[in-house]
Coordinates of C-alpha atoms and ligand atoms in Angstrom, one line a residue:
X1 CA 0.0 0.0 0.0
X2 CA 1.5 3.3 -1.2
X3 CA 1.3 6.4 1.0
X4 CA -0.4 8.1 -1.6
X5 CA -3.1 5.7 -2.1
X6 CA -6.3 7.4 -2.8
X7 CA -8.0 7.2 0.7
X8 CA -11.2 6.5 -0.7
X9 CA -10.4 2.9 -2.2
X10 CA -8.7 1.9 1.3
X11 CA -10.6 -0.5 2.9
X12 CA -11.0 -0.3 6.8
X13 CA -8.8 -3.2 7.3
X14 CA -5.8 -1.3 5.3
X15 CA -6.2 1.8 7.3
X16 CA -6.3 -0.5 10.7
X17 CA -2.4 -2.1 9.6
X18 CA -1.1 1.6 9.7
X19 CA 0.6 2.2 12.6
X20 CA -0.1 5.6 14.3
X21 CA 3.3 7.4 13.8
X22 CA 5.7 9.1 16.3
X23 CA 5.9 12.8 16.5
X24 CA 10.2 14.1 15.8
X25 CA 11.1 15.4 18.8
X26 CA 14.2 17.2 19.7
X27 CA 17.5 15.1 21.5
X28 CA 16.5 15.6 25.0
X29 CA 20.5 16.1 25.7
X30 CA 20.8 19.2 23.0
X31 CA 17.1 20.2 24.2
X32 CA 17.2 20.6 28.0
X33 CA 20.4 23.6 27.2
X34 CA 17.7 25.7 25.1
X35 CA 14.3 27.0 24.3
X36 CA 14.0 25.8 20.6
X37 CA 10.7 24.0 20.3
X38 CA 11.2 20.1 21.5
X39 CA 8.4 18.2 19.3
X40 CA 9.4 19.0 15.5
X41 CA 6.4 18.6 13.6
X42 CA 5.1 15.8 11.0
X43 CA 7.1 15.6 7.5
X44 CA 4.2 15.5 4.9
X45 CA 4.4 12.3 4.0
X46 CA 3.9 11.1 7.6
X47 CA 0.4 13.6 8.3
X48 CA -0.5 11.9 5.1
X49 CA -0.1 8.0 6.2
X50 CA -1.2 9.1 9.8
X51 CA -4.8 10.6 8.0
X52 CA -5.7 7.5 6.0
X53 CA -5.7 6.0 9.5
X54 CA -8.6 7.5 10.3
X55 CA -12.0 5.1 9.8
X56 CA -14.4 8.6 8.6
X57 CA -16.6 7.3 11.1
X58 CA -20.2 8.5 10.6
X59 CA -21.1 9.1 14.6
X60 CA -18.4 11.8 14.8
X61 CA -17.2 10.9 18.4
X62 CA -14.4 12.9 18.0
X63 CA -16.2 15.9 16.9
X64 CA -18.3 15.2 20.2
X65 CA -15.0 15.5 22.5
X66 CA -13.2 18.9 20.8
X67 CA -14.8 21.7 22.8
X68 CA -14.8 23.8 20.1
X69 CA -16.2 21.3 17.2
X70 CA -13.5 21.3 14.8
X71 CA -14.5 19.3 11.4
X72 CA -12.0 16.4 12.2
X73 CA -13.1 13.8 9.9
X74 CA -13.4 16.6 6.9
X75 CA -9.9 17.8 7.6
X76 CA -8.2 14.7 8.1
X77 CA -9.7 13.2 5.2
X78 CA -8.7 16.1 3.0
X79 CA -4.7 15.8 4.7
X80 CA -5.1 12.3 3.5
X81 CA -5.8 13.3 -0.1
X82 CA -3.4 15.4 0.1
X83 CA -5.5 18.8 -0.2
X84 CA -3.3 20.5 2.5
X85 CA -4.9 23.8 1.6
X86 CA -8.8 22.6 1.8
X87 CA -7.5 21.1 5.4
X88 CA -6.2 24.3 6.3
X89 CA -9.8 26.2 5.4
X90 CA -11.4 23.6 7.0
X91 CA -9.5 23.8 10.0
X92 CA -9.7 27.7 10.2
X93 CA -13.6 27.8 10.0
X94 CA -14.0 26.3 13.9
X95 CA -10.9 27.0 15.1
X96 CA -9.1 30.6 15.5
X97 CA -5.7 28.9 17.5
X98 CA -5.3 25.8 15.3
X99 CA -1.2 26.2 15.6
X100 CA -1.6 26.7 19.4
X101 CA -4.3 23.7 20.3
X102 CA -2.3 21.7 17.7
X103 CA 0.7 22.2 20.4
X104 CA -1.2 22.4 23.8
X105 CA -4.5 21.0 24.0
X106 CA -4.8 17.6 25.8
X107 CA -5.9 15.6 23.0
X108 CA -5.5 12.4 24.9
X109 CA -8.5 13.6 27.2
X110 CA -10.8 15.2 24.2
X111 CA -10.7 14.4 20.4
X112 CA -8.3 11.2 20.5
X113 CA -10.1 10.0 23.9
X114 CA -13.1 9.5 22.2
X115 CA -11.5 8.2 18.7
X116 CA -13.4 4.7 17.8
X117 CA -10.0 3.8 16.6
X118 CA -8.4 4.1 20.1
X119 CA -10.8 1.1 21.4
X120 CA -9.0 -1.5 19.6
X121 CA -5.5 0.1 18.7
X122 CA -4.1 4.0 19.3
X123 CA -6.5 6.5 18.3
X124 CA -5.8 8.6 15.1
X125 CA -3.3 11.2 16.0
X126 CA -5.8 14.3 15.7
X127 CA -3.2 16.8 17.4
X128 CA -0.1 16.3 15.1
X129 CA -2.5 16.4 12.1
X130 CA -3.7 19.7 13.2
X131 CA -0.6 21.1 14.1
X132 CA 1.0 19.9 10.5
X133 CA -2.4 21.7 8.4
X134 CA -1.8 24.8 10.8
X135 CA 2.1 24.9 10.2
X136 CA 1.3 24.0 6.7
X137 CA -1.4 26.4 6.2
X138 CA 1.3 29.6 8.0
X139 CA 4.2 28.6 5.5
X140 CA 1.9 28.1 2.1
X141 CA -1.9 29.2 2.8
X142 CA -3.1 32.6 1.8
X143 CA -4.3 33.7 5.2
X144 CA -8.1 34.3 3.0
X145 CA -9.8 31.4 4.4
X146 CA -12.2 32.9 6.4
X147 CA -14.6 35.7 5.0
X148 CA -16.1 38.5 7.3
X149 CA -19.8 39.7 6.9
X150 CA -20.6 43.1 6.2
X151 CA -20.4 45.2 9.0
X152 CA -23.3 45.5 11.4
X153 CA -22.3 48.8 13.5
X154 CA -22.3 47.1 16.8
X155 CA -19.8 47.2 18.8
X156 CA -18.3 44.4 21.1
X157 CA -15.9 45.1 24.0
X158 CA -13.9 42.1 25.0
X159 CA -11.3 42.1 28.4
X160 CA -8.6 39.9 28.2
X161 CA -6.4 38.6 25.1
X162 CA -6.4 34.8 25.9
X163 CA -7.3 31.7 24.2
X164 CA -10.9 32.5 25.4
X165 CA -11.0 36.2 23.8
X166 CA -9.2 35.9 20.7
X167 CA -11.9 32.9 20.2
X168 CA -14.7 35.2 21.1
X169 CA -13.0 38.3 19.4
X170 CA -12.5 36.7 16.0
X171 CA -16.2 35.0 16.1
X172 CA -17.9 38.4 16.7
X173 CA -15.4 40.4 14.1
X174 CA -16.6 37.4 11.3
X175 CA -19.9 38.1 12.2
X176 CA -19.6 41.7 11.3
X177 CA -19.0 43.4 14.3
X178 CA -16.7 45.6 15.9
X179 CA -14.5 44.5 18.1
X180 CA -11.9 46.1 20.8
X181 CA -9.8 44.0 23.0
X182 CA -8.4 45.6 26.1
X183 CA -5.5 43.7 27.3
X184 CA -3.4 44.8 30.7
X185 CA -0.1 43.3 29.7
X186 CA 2.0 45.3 27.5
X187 CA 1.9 41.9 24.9
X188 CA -1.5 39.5 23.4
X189 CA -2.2 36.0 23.8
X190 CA -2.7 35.4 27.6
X191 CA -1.1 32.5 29.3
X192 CA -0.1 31.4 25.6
X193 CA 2.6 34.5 26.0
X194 CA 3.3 34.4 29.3
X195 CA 2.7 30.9 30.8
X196 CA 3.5 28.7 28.3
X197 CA 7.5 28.5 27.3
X198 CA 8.7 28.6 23.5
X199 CA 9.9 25.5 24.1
X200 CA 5.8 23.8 23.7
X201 CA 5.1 27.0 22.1
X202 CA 6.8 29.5 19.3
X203 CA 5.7 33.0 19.9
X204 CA 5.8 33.2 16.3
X205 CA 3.1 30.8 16.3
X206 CA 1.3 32.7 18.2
X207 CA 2.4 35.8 16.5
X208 CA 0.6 34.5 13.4
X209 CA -2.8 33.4 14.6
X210 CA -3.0 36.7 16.4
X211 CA -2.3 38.3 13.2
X212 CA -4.9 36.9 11.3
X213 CA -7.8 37.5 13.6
X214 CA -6.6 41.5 13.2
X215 CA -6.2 40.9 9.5
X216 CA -10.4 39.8 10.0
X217 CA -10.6 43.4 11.9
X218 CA -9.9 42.8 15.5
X219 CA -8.5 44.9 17.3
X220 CA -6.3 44.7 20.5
X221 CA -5.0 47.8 22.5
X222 CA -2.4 46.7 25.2
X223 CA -1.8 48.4 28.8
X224 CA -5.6 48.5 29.0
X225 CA -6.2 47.3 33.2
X226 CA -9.9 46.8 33.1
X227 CA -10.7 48.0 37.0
X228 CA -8.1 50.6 36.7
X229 CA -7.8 52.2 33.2
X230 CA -11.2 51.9 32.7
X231 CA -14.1 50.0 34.6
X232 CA -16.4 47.9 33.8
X233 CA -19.7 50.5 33.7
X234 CA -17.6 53.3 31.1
X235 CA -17.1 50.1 28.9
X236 CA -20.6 49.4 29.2
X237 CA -21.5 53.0 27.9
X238 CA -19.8 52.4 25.1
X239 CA -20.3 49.4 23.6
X240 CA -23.3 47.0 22.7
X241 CA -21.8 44.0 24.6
X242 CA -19.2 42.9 26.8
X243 CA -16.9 39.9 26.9
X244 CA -15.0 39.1 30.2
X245 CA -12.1 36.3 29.3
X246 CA -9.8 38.2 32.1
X247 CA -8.1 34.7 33.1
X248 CA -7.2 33.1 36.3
X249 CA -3.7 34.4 36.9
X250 CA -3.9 35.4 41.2
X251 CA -1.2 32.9 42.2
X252 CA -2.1 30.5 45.3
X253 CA 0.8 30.0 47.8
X254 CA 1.1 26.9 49.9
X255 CA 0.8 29.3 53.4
X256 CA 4.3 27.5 55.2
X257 CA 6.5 29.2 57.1
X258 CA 9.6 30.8 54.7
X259 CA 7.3 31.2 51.6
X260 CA 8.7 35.2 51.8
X261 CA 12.3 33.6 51.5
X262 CA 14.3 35.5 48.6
X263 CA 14.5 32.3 46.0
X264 CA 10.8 31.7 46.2
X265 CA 8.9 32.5 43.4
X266 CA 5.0 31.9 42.0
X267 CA 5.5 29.7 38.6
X268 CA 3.3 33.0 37.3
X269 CA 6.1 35.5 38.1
X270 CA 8.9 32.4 37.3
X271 CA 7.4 31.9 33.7
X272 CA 6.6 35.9 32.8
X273 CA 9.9 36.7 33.9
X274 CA 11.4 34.4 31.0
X275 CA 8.5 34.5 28.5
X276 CA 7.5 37.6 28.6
X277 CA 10.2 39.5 29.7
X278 CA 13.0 37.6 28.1
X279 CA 14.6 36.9 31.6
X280 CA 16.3 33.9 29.7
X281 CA 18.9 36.0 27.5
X282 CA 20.1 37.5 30.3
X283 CA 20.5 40.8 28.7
X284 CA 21.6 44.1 31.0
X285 CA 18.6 45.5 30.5
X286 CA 16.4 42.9 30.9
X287 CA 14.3 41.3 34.0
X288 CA 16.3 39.5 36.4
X289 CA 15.9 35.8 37.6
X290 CA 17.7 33.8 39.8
X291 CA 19.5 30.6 38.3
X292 CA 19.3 27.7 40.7
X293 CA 21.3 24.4 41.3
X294 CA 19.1 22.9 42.8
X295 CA 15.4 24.1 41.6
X296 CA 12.0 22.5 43.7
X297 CA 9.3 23.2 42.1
X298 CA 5.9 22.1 43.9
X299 CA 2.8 21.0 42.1
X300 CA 1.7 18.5 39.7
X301 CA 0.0 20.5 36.5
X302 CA 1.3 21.7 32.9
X303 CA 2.4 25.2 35.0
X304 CA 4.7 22.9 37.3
X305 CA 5.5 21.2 34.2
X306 CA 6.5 24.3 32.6
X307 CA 8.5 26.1 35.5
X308 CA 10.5 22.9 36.1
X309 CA 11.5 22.8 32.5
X310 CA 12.3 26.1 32.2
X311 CA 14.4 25.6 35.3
X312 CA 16.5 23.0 33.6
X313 CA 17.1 25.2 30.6
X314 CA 18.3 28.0 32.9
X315 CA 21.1 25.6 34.4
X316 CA 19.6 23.6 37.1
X317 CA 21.7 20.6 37.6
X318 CA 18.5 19.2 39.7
X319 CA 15.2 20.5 38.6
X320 CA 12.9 18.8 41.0
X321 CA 8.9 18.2 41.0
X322 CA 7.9 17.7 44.4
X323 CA 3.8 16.7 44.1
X324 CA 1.8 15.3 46.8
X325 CA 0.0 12.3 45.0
X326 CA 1.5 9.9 42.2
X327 CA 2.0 10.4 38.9
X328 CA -1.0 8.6 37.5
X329 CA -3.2 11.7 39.8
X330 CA -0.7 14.2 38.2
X331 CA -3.4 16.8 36.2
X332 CA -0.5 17.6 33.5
X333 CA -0.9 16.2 29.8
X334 CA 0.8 12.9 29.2
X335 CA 3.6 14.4 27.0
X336 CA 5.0 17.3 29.5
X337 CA 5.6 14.5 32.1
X338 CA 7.2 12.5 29.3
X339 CA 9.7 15.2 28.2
X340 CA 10.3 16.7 31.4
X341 CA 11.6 13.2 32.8
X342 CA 13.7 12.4 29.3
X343 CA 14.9 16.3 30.1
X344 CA 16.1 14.8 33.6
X345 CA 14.0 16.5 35.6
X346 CA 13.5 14.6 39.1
X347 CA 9.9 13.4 40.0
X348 CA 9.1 13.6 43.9
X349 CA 6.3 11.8 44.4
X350 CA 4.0 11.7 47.9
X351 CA 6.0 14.6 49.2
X352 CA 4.5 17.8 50.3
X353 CA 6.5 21.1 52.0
X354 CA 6.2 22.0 55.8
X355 CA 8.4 24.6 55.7
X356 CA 11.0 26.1 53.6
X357 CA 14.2 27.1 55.2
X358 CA 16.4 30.2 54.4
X359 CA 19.7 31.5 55.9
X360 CA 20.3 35.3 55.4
X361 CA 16.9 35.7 53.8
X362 CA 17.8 33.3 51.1
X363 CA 16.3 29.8 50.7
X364 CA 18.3 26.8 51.8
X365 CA 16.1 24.0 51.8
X366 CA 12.4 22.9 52.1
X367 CA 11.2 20.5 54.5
X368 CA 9.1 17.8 53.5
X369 CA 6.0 15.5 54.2
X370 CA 6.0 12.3 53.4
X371 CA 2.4 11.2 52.4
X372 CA 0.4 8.2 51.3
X373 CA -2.8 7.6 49.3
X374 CA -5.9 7.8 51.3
X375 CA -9.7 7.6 49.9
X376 CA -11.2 9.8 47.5
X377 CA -12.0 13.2 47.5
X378 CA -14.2 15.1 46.5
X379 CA -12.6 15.6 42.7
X380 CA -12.3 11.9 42.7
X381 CA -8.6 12.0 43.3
X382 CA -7.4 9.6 46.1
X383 CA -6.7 12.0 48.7
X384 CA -2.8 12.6 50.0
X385 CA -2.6 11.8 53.8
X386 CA 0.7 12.7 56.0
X387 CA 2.5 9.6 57.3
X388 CA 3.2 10.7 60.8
X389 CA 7.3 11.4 61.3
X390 CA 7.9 10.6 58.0
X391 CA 9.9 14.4 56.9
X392 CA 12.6 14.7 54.6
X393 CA 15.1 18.1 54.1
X394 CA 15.6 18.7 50.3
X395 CA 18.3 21.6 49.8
X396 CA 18.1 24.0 47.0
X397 CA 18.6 27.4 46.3
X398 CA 14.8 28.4 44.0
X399 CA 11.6 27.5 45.2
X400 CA 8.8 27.7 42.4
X401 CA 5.1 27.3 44.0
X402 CA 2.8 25.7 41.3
X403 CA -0.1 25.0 43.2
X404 CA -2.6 26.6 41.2
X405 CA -4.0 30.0 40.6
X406 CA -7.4 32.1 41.4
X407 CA -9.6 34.4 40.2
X408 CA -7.8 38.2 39.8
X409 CA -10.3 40.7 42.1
X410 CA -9.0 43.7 40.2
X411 CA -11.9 43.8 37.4
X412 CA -14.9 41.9 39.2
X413 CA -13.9 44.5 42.8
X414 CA -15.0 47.4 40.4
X415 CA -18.2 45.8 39.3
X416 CA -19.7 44.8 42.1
X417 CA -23.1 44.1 40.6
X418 CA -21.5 41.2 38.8
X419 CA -22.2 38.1 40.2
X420 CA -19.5 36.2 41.6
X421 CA -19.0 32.9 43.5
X422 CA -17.1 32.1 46.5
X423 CA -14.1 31.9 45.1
X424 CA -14.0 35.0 42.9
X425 CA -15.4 33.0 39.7
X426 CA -17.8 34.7 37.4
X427 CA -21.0 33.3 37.4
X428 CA -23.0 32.8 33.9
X429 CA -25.1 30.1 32.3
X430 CA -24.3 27.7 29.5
X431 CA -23.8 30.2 27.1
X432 CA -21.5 32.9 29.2
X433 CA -24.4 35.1 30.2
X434 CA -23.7 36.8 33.3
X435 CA -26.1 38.8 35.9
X436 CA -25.8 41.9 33.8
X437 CA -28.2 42.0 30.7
X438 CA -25.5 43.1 28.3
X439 CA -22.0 41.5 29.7
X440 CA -21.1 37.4 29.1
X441 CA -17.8 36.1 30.4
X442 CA -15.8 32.7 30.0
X443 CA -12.4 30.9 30.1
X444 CA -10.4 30.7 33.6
X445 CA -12.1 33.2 35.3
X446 CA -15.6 31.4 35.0
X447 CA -14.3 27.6 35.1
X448 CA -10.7 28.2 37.5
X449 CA -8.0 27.3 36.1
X450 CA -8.5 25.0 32.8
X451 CA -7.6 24.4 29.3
X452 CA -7.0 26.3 26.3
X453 CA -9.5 24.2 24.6
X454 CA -12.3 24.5 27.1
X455 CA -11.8 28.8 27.1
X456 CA -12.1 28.8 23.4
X457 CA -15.1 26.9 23.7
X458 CA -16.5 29.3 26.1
X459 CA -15.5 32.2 23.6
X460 CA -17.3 30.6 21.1
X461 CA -20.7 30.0 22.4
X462 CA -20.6 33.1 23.9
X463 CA -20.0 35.3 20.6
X464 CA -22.4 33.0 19.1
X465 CA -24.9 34.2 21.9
X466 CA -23.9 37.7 21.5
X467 CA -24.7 37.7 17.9
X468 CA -28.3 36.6 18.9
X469 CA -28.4 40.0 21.1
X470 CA -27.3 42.4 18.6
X471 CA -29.2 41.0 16.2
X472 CA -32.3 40.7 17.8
Ligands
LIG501 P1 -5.8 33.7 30.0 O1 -5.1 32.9 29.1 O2 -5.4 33.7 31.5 O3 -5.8 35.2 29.5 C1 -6.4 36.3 30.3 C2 -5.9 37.6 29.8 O4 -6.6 38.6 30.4 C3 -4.4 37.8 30.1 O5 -3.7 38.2 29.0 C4 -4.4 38.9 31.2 O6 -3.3 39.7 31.2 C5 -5.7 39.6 30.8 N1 -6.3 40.4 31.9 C6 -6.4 40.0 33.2 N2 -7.0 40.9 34.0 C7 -7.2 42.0 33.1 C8 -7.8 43.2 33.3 N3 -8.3 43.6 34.5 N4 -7.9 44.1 32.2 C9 -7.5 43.7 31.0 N5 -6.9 42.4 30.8 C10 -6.8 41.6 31.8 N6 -4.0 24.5 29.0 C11 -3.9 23.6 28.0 O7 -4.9 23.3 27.4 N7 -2.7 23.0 27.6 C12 -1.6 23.4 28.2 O8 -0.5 22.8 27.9 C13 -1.6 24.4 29.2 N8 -0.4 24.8 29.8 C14 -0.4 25.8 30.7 C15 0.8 26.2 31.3 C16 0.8 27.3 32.2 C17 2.1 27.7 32.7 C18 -0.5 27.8 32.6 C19 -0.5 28.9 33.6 C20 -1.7 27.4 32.1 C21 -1.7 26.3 31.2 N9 -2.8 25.9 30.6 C22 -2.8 24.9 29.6 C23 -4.1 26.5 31.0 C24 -4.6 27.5 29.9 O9 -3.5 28.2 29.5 C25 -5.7 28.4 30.5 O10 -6.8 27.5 30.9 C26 -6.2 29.3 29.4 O11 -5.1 30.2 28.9 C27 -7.3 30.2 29.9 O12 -7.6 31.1 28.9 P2 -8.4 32.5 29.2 O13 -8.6 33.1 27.9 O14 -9.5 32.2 30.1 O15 -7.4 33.4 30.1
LIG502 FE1 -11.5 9.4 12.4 FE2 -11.3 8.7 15.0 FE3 -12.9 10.7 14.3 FE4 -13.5 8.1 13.6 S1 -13.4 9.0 15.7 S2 -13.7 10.0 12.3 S3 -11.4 7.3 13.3 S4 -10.6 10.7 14.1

């Protein structure tokens, strides 16, 4: 069977022999010394084989799990005909971040979870094929597949330049409207700028897909603090509608004694300092950051993930993850915990810190709990229980706290007469409408801390709700 075999006279026993291929990846030796992207992207012929594995199946299940119902079957079919450009149309029409959730999303938990081909081999490999059509469609596409309707007048105010309201922004700007995004950083794109490291993701990737929602007429003004530049109520005045996608980016700390030590950081602060502010090049007039030994980083997620990684390519000689349950309860995607270890990067498991120790101000050490697996909790987790004298000194000289983030107060503490929950959340209904007749919100600031996936969904039904409004 060639590779260019016309997929429509394989039969579903030939595309059942194909094997689902391996994604190039980076030498973890040369990788783990710099920030160049680790996973290298699908050769053409490859996307092509890995597409005629897919069955076309006519219940869609893996439309069913992708939050924001990208045309799988259509787009993988056309990658295995070779139409790269149709794939790449096809791709753009749901999806506004293709390159980025081609990169990030957890497709081992949506699309390829639910892909009929994964119950009796490995499900078709949904994420490389989209990041290959999105890489494909940057280098060779004509940046025209998606047309804009006339415009309508209305205009749409939208906080935050995340995943969730670049989705929303470039839904309501095809639909005609007018849309503003206020952003407080000085740079777009949310935690896909600041949080997550070139390494997983290329700025210029993100450069691009930001570039072609303003090429559709969005458009972004930076330095914009919602809740201090402006609130809530003057943006109300001016425009029709309101989208809130403000994130989740107040870090949690763990609350133990030495958390003020010099050598402590939030992964937030940790990963800005390098991915937003260049920290990395170590340039005189860039941010500082301190370059452990011996890094701890505590936590379990893709943030943890992340910081721990990032450690390593600053020089760390031990980049540690210290997490309180195992690794089969650990909430980051498959492949992060799979680089980071080929990286070297230390896994702690059933350890928690009591205290971190500093001499002089500076951190020293952390003291750790030992734990063990208890019953469930209430996420379903088996819950981490101290074993009683059980403590273990770890000594390093950077703590990173990746325990999770919350709700920022400095928008919602301006508008009180949005309703909130008790933890700071927004609260809205299945489409993002809020307690004010005119404002919808979505992404981390409704859900917690999520997915990139699951805030573009959110932005999606939203805009499509807001078009409803203004339309009405
Ligand atoms: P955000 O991406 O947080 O964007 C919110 C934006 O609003 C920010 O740019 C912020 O500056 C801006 N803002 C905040 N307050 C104001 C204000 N008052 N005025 C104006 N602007 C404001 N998910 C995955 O699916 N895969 C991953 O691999 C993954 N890795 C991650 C790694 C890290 C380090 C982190 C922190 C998260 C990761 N996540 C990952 C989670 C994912 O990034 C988030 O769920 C997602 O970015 C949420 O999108 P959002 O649009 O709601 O908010
Ligand atoms: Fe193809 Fe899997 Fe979707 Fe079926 S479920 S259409 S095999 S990707």
């Amino acid at each position: 069977m060639s590779d260019r075999t016309n997929p429509n006279e394989l039969s579903a026993k030939d595309r059942m022999a194909i094997d689902r291929v391996d994604m190039p990846e980076q030498n973890p030796t040369d990788r783990s010394g710099d920030f160049r992207e680790v996973n290298l992207g699908l050769a053409e012929r490859a996307a092509v084989r890995e597409a005629q594995r897919c069955l076309r199946c006519k219940n869609r299940k893996c439309v069913d799990g992708c939050p924001v119902q990208v045309e799988i079957p259509e787009f993988v079919t056309q990658v295995a005909e070779g139409d790269f450009a149709g794939a790449a149309d096809t791709l753009r029409r749901t999806n506004a971040l293709p390159g980025v959730c081609g990169r990030v999303c957890p497709q081992e938990t949506q699309c390829e979870a639910e892909c009929v081909r994964g119950v009796k081999s490995e499900p078709v490999a949904v994420g490389y094929l989209e990041r290959f059509v999105a890489d494909w469609g940057m280098a060779y596409g004509d940046g025209q597949a998606v047309t804009v309707a006339e415009p309508t007048g209305r205009k749409v105010t939208v906080v935050g330049s995340g995943p969730g309201g670049l989705t929303a922004a470039g839904e309501l700007a095809r639909a005609g409207h007018e849309v503003t995004v206020f952003e407080a950083l000085h740079a777009s794109g949310g935690v896909l700028r600041y949080g997550i490291p070139e390494f997983r993701l290329p700025k210029a990737v993100l450069d691009a897909e930001i570039a072609s929602l303003e090429r559709m007429g969005v458009r972004i003004e930076c330095n914009v603090v919602v809740g201090k530049t402006i609130t809530l109520g003057e943006i109300r005045e001016q425009s029709d509608a309101c989208f809130i996608a403000n994130g989740a980016g107040l870090p949690v700390f763990m609350n133990v004694p030495g958390e003020n030590l010099n050598g402590v950081y939030s992964a937030n602060e940790f990963l800005t300092r390098v991915n937003l502010m260049c920290a990395h090049l170590g340039r005189a007039d860039g941010t500082p950051i301190i370059r452990g030994r011996n890094v701890v980083v505590v936590g379990g997620g893709n943030t943890a993930m992340d910081a721990v990684r990032t450690a390593r390519r600053l020089g760390a000689e031990r980049a540690m993850i210290y997490y309180r349950r195992t690794e089969t309860e650990m909430p980051a995607r498959v492949e992060e915990i799979k680089h980071a270890k080929e990286e070297g990067v230390e896994l702690h498991l059933l350890e928690s810190p009591l205290e971190i120790i500093g001499a002089d101000g500076w951190v020293k050490a952390v003291r750790m709990q030992k734990m063990e697996l208890g019953e469930p909790d209430e996420s379903g987790r088996r819950r981490p229980v101290p074993i009683e004298g059980a403590e273990e000194i770890v000594e390093c000289d950077v703590v990173v706290v990746a325990v999770g983030t919350r709700a920022n107060p400095l928008l919602t503490a301006t508008a009180p007469e949005l309703k909130l929950n008790d933890w700071g959340n927004i609260v809205t209904d299945d489409s993002g409408r809020t307690s004010l007749p005119d404002v919808w919100a979505g992404g981390d600031i409704v859900r917690g801390g999520a997915t990139v996936i699951l805030a573009m969904g959110d932005g999606k039904r939203a805009a499509a709700d807001i078009d409803r409004f203004l339309k009405h």
